[in-house]
Coordinates of N, CA and C in Angstrom, one line a residue:
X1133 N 8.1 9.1 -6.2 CA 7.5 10.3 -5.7 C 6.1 9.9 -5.2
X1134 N 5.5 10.2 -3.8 CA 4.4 10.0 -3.3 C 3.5 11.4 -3.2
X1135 N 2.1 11.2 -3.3 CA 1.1 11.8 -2.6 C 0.0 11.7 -1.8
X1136 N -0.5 12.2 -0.8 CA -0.8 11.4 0.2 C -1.8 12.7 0.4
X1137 N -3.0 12.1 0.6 CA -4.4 12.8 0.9 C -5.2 12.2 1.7
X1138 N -6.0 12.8 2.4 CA -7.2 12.3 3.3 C -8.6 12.3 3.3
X1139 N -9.1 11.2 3.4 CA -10.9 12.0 2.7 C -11.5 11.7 4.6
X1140 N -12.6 12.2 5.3 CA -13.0 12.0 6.1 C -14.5 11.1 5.6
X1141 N -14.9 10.0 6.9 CA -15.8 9.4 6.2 C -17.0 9.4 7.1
X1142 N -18.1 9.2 7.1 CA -19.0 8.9 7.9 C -19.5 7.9 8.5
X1143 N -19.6 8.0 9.9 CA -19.5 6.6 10.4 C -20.7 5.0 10.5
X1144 N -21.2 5.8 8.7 CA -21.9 4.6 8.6 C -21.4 3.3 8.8
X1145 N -20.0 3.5 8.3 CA -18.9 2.0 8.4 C -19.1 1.2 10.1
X1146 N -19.3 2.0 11.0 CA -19.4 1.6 12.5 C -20.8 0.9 12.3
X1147 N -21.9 1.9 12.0 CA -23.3 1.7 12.0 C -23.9 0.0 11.4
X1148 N -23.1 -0.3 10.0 CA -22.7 -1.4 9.4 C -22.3 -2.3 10.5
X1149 N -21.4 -2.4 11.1 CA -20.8 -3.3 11.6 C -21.7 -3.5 12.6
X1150 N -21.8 -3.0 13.6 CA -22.9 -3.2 14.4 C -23.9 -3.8 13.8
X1151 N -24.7 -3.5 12.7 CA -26.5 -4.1 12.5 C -25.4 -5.9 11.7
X1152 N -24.2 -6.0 11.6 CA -23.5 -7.1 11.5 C -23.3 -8.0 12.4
X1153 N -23.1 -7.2 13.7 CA -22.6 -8.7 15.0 C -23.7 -8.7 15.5
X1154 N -25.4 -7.7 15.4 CA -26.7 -7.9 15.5 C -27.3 -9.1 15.7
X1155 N -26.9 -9.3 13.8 CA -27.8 -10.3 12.8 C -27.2 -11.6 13.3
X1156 N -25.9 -11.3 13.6 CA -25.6 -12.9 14.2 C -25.4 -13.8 15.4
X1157 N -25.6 -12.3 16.5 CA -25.8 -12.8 17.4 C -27.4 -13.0 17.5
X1158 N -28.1 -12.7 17.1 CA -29.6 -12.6 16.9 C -30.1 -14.0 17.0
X1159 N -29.5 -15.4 16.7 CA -30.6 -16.8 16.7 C -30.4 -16.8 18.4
X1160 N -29.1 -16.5 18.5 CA -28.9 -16.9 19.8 C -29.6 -16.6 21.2
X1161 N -30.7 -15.6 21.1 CA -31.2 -14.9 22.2 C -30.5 -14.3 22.7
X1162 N -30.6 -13.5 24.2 CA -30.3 -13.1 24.7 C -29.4 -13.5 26.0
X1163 N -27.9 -13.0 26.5 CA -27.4 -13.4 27.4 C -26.0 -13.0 27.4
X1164 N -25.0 -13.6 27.7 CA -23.8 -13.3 28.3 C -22.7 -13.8 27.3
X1165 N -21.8 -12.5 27.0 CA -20.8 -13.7 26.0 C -19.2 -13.3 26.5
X1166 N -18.2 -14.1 26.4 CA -16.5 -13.6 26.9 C -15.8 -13.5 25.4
X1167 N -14.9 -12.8 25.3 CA -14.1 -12.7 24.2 C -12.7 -12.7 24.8
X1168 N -11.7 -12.8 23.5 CA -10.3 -12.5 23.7 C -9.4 -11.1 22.6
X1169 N -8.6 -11.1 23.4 CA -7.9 -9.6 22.2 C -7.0 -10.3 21.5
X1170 N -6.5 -10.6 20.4 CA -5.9 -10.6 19.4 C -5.0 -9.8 19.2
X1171 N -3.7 -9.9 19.6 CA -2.8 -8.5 19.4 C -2.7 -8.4 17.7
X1172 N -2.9 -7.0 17.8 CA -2.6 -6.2 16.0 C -3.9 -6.2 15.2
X1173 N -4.7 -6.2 16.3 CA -6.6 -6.5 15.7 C -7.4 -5.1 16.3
X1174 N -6.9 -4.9 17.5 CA -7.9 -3.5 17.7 C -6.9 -2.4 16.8
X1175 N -8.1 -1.6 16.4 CA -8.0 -0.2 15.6 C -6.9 0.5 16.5
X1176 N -6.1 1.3 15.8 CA -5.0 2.3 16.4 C -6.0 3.5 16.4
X1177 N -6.2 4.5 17.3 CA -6.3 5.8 17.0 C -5.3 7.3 17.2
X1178 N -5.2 8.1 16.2 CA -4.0 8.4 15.8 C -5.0 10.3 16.2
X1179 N -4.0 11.1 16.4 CA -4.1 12.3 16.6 C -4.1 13.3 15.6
X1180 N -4.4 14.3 15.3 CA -4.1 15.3 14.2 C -2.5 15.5 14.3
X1181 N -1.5 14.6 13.3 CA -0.5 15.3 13.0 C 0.0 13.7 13.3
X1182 N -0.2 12.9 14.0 CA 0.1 11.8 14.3 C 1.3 11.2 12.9
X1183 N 2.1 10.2 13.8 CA 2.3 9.4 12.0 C 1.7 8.1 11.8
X1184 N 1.6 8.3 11.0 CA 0.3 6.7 10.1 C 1.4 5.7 9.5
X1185 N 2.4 4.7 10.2 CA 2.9 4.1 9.7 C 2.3 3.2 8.5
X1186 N 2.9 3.0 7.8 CA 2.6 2.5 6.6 C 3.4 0.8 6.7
X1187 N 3.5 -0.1 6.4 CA 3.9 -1.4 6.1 C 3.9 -1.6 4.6
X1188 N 4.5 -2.7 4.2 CA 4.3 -3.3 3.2 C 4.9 -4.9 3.2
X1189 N 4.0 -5.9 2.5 CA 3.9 -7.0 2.7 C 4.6 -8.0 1.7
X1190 N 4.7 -9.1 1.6 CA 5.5 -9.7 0.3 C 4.7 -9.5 -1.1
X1191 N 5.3 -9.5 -2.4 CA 5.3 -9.1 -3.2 C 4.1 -10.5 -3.7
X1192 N 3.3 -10.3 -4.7 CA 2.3 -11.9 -4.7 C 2.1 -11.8 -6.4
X1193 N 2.1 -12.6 -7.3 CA 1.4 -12.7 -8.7 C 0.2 -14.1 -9.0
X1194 N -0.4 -13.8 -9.6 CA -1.1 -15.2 -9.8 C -0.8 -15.9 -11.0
X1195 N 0.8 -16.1 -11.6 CA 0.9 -16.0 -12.5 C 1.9 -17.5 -11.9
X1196 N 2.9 -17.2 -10.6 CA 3.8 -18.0 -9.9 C 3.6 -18.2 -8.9
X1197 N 2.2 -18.0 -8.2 CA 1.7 -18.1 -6.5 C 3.6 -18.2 -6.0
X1198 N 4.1 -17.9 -6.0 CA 5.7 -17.8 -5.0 C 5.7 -16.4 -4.8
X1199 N 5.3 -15.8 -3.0 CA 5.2 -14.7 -2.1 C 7.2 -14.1 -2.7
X1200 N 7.4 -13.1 -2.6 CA 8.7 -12.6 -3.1 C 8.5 -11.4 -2.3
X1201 N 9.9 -11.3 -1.3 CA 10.2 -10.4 -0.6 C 10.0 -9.1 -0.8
X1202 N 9.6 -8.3 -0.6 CA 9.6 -6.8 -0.9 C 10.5 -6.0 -1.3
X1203 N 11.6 -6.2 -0.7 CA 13.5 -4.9 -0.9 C 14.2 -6.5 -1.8
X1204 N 13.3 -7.5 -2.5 CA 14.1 -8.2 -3.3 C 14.5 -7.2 -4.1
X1205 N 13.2 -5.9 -4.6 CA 13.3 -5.5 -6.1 C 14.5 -4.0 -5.2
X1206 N 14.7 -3.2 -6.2 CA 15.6 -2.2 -6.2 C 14.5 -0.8 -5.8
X1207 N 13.8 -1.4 -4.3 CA 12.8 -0.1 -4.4 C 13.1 0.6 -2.9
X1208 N 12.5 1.9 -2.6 CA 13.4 2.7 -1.4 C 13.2 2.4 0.2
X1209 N 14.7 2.4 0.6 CA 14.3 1.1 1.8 C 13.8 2.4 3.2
X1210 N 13.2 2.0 3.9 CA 13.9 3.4 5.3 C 15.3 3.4 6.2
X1211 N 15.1 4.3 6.2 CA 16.5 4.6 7.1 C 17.1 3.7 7.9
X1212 N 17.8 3.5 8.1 CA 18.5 2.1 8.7 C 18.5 0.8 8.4
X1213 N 17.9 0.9 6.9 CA 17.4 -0.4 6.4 C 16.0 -1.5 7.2
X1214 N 14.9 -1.9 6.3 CA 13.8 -2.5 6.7 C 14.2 -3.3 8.1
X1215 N 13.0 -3.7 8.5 CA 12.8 -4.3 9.8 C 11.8 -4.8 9.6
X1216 N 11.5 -6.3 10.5 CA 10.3 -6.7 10.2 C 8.8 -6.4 11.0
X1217 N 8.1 -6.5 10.6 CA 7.1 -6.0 11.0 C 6.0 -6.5 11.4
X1218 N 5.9 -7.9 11.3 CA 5.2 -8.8 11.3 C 4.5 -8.9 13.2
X1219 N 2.8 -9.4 13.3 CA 2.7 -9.1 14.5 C 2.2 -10.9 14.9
X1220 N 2.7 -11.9 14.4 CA 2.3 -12.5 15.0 C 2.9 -14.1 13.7
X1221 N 3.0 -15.4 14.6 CA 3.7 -16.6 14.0 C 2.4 -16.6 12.7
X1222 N 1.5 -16.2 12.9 CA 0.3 -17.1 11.2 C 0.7 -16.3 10.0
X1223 N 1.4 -15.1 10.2 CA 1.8 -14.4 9.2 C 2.9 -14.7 8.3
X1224 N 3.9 -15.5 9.1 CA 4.8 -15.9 8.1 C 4.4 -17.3 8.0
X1225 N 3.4 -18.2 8.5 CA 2.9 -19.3 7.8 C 2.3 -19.6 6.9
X1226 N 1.7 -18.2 6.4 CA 0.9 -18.0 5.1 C 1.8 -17.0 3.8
X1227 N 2.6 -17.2 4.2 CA 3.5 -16.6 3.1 C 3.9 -15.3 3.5
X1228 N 3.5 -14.6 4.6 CA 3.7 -13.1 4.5 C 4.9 -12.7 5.5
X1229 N 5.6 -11.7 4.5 CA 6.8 -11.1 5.7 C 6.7 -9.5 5.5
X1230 N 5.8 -9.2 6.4 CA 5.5 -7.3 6.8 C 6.9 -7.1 7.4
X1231 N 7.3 -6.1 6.6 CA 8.4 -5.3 7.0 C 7.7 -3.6 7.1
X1232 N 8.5 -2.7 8.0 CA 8.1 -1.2 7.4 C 8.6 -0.9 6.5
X1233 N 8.4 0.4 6.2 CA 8.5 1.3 4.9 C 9.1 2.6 4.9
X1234 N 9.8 2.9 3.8 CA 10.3 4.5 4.1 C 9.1 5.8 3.7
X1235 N 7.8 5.1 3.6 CA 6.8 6.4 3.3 C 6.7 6.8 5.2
X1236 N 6.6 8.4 4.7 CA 6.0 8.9 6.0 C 4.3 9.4 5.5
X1237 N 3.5 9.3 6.6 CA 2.4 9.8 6.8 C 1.4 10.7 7.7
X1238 N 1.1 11.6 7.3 CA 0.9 12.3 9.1 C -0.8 12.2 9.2
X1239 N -1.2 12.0 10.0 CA -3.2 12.0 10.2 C -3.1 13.9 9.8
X1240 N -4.2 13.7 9.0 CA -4.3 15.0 8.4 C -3.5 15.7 8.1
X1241 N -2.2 15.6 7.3 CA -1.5 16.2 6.9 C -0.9 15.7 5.3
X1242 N -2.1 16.7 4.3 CA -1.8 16.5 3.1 C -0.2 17.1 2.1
X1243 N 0.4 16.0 1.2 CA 1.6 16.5 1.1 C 1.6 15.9 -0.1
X1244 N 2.5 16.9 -1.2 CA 2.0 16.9 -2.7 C 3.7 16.8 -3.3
X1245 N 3.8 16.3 -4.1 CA 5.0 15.9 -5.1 C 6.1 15.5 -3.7
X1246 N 5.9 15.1 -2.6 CA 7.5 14.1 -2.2 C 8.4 13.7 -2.6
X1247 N 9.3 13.0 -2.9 CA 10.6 12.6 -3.5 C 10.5 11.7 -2.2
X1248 N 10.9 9.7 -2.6 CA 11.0 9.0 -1.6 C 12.5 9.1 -1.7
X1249 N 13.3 8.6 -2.8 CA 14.3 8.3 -2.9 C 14.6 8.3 -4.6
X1250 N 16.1 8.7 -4.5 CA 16.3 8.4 -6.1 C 17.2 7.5 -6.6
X1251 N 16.6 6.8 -7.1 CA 17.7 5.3 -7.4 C 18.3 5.0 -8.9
X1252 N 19.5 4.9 -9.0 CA 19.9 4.6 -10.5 C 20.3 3.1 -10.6
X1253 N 19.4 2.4 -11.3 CA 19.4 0.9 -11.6 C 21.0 0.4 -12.6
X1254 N 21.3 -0.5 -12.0 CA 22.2 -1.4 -12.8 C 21.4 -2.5 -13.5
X1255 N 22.5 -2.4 -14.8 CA 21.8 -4.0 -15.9 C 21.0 -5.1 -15.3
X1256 N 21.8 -5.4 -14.0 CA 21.3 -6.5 -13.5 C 19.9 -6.2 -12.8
X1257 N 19.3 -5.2 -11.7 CA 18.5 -5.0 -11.1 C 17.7 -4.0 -12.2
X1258 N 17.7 -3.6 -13.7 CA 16.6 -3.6 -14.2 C 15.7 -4.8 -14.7
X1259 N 17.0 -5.7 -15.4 CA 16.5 -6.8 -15.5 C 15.5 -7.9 -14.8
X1260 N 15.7 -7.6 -13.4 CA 15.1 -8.2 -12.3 C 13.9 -7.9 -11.9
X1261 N 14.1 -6.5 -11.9 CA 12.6 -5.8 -12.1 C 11.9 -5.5 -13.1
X1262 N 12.3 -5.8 -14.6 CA 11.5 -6.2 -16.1 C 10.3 -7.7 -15.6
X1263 N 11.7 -8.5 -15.3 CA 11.5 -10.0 -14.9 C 9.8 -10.2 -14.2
X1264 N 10.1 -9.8 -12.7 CA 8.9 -9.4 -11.7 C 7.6 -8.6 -12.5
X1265 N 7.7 -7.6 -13.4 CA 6.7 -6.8 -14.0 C 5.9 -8.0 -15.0
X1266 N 6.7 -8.6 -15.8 CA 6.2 -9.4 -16.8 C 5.4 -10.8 -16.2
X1267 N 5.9 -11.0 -14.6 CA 4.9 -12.1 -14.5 C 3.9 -11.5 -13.5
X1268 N 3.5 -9.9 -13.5 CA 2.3 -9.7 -12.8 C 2.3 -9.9 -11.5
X1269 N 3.5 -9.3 -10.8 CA 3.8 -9.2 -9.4 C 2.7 -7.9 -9.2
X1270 N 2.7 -8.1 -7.9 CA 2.0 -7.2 -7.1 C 2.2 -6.7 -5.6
X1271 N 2.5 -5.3 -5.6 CA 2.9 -5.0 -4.2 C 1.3 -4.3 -3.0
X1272 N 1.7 -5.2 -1.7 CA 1.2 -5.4 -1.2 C 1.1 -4.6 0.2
X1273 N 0.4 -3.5 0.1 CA 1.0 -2.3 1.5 C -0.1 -2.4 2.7
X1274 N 0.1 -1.8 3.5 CA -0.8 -2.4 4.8 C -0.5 -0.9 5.6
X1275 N -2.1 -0.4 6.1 CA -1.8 0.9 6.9 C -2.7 0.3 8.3
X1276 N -2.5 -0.2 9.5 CA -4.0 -0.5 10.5 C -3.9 -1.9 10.0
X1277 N -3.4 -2.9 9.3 CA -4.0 -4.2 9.3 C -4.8 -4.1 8.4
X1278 N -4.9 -3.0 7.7 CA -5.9 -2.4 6.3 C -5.5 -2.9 5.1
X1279 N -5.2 -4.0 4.3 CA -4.5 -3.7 2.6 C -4.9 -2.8 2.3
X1280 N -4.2 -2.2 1.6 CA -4.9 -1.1 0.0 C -5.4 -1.9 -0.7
X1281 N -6.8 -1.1 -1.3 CA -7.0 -1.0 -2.3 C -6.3 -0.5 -3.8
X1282 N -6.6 -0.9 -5.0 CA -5.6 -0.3 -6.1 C -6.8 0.7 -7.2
X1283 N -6.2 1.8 -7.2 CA -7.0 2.5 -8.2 C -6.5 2.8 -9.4
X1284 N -7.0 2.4 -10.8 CA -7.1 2.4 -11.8 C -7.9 2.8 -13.1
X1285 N -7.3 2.3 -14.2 CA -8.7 3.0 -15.1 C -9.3 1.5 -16.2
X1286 N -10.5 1.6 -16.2 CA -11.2 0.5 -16.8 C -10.7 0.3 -18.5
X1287 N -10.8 -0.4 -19.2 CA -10.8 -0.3 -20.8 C -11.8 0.8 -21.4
X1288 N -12.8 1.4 -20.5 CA -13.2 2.3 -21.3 C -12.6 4.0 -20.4
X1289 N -11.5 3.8 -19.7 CA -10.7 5.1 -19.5 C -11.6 5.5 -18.0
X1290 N -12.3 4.9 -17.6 CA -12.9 5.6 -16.6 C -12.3 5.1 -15.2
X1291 N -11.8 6.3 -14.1 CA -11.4 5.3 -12.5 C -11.8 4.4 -11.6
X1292 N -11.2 3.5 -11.4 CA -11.9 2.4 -10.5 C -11.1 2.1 -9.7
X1293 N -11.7 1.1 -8.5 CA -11.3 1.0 -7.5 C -11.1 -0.6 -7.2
X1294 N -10.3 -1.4 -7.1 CA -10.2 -3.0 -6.8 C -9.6 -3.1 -5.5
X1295 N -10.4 -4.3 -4.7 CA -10.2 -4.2 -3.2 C -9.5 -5.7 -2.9
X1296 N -8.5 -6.3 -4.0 CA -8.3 -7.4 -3.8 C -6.9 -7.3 -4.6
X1297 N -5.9 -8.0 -4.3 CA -4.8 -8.4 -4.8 C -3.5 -7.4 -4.9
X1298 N -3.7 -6.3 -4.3 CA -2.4 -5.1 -4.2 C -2.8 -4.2 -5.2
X1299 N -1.6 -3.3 -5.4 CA -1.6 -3.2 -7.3 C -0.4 -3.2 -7.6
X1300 N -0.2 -3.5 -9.2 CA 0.7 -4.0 -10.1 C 2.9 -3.4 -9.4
X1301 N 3.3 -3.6 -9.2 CA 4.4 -3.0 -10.0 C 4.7 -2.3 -10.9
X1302 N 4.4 -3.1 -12.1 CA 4.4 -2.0 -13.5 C 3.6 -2.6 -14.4
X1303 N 3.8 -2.7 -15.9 CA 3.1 -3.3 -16.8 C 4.1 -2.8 -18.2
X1304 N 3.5 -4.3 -18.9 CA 4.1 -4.5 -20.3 C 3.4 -3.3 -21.3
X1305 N 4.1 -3.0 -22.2 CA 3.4 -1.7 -23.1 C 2.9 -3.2 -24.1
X1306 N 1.3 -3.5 -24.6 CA 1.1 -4.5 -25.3 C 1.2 -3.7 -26.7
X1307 N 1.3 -2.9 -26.6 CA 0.7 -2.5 -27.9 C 2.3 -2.0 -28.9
X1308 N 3.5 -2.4 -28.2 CA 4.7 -2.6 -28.9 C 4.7 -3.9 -29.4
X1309 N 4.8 -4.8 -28.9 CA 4.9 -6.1 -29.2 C 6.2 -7.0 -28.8
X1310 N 6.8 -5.9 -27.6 CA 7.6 -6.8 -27.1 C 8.0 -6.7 -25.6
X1311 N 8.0 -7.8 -25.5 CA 7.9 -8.2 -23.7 C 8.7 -7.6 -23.1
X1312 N 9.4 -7.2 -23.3 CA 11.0 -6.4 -23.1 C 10.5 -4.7 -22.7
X1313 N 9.5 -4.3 -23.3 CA 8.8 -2.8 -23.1 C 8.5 -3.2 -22.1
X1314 N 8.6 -2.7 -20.4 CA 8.3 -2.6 -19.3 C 8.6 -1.3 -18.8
X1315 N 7.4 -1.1 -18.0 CA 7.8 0.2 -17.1 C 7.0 -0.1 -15.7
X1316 N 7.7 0.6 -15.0 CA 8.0 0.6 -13.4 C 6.6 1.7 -12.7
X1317 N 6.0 1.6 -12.1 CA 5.6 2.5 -11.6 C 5.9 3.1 -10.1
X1318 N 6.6 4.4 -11.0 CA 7.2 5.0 -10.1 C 6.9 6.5 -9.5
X1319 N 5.5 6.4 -9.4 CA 4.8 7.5 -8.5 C 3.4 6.9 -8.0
X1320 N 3.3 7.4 -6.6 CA 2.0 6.9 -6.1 C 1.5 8.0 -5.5
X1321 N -0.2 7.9 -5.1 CA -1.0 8.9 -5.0 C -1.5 7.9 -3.8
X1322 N -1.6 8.0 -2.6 CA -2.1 7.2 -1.3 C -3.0 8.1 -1.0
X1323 N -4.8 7.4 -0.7 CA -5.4 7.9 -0.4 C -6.2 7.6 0.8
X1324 N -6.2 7.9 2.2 CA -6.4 7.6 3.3 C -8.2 8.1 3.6
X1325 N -8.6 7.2 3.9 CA -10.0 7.0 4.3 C -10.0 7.4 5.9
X1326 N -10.8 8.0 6.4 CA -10.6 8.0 8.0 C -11.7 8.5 9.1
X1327 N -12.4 8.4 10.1 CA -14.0 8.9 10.7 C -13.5 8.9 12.1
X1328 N -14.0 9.6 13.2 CA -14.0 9.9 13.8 C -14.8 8.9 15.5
X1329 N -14.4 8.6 15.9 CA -15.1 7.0 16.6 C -16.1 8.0 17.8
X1330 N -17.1 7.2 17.8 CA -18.5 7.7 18.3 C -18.4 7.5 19.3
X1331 N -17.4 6.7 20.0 CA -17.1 6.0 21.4 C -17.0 7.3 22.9
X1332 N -16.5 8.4 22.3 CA -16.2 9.5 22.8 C -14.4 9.3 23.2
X1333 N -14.0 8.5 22.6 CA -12.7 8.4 22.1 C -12.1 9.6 21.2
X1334 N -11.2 10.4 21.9 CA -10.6 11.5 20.9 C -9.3 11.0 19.9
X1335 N -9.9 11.4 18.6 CA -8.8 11.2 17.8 C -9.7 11.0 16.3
X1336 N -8.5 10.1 15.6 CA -9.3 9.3 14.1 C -8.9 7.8 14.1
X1337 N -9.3 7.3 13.4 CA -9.0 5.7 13.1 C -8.9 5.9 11.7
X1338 N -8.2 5.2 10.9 CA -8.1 4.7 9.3 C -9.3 3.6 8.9
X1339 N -10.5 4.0 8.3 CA -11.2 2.8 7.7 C -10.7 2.4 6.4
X1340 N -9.8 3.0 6.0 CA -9.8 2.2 4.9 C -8.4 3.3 3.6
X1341 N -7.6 2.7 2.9 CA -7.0 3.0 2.4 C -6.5 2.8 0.5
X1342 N -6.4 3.2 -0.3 CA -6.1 3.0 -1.8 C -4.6 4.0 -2.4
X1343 N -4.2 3.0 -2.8 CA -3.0 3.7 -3.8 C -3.6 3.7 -5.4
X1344 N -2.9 5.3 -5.7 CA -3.1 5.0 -7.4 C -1.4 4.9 -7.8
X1345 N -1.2 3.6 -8.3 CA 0.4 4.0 -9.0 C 0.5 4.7 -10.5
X1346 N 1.3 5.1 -11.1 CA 1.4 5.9 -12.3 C 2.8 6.0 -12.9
X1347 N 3.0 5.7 -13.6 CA 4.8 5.6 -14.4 C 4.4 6.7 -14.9
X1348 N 5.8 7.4 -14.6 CA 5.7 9.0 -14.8 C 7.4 9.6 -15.2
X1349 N 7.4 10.1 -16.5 CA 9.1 10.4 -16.8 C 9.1 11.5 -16.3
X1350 N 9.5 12.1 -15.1 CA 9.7 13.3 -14.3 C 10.6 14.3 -15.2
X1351 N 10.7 15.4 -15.0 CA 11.2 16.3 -15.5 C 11.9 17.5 -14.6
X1352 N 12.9 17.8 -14.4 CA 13.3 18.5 -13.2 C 13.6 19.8 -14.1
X1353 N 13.3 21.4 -13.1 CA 14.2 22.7 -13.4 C 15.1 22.4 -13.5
X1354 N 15.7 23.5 -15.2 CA 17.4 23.6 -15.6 C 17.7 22.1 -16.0
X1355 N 16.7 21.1 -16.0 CA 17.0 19.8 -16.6 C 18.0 19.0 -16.3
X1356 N 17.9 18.8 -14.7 CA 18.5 19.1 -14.0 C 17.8 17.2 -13.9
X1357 N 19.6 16.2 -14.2 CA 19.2 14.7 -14.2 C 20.0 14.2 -13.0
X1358 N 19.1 13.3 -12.4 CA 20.0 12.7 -11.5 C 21.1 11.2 -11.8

């Protein structure tokens, strides 16, 4: 089950970047410079209502540095089954294989309790996905060339924000005392950062993106199980 919200931002993030290529073009004086385009490097800009494709990248732990495919685990594929998504040969030389995803997203269009898919696990594919949880896999989503960020709660219960390493899959309950207690996190809260470009360019750009995951025993009207 996904939720998917948008915050608008100000375009300090531009203003930043600028007093950035300033400072370093700055020893160099003044004068003439040539560049090249990089396909999958300039910003998309997306319309009110637009869709915000979503990616997701190989699965990573620091536990077994070994990249693990994404649709290895038992999680929901899109319609006609994944494709790859990769925009260029250095991506799969560094371990990464971007495929798309079955999340939809629209530019400004907030949407609350979704249903991605509903999946009933076999012995073998819980097992697989206990396995992956216990060594601290991490899933890896991409909106713009953007990772997410992961939002979470600190040891003293309060939300935070980590801009590095995906976030978890699931996690061991420690406080049973057995490795075998795993749960899946199986709802996400996607929350889309996004400003408006000063260029006189109509539209939005994505600066920046965070998932909160959350294991959650759903509960349906009339109790009603799938």
């Amino acid at each position: 089950m996904i939720r998917s919200s948008f915050v608008g931002v100000m375009t300090s993030a531009t203003a930043a970047l600028t007093a950035l290529v300033a400072l370093i073009a700055a020893p160099g004086g003044t004068g003439t410079a040539s560049a090249f385009y990089m396909p999958g490097v300039k910003p998309l800009t997306f319309q009110d209502g637009d869709e915000v494709p979503m990616k997701v990248n190989a699965m990573t732990s620091i536990h077994t540095q070994l990249p693990k495919d994404y649709y290895r685990l038992p999680f929901c594929v899109p319609e006609g089954g994944p494709t790859m998504a990769s925009e260029n040969l250095g991506e799969f030389l560094t371990g990464n294989k971007i495929q798309n995803s079955p999340y939809t997203i629209n530019m400004l269009k907030e949407t609350y309790c979704q249903i991605l898919c509903q999946i009933k696990l076999s012995k073998v594919e819980a097992r697989n996905l206990r396995m992956h949880i216990r060594y601290g896999y991490h899933n890896n989503w991409i909106i713009d060339n953007i990772p997410s960020a992961a939002i979470g709660l600190t040891e003293a219960g309060q939300r935070q924000k980590h801009y590095a390493g995906g976030f978890p899959v699931g996690f061991v309950d420690a406080g049973s005392g057995d490795l075998r207690d795993a749960y899946v996190y199986n709802h996400v809260n996607i929350n889309v950062d996004y400003h408006r470009p000063t260029t006189g360019e109509d539209g939005y750009r994505v600066v920046g993106f965070a998932v909160e995951p959350m294991s959650i025993a759903h509960a349906f009207l009339g109790g009603y199980e799938w």
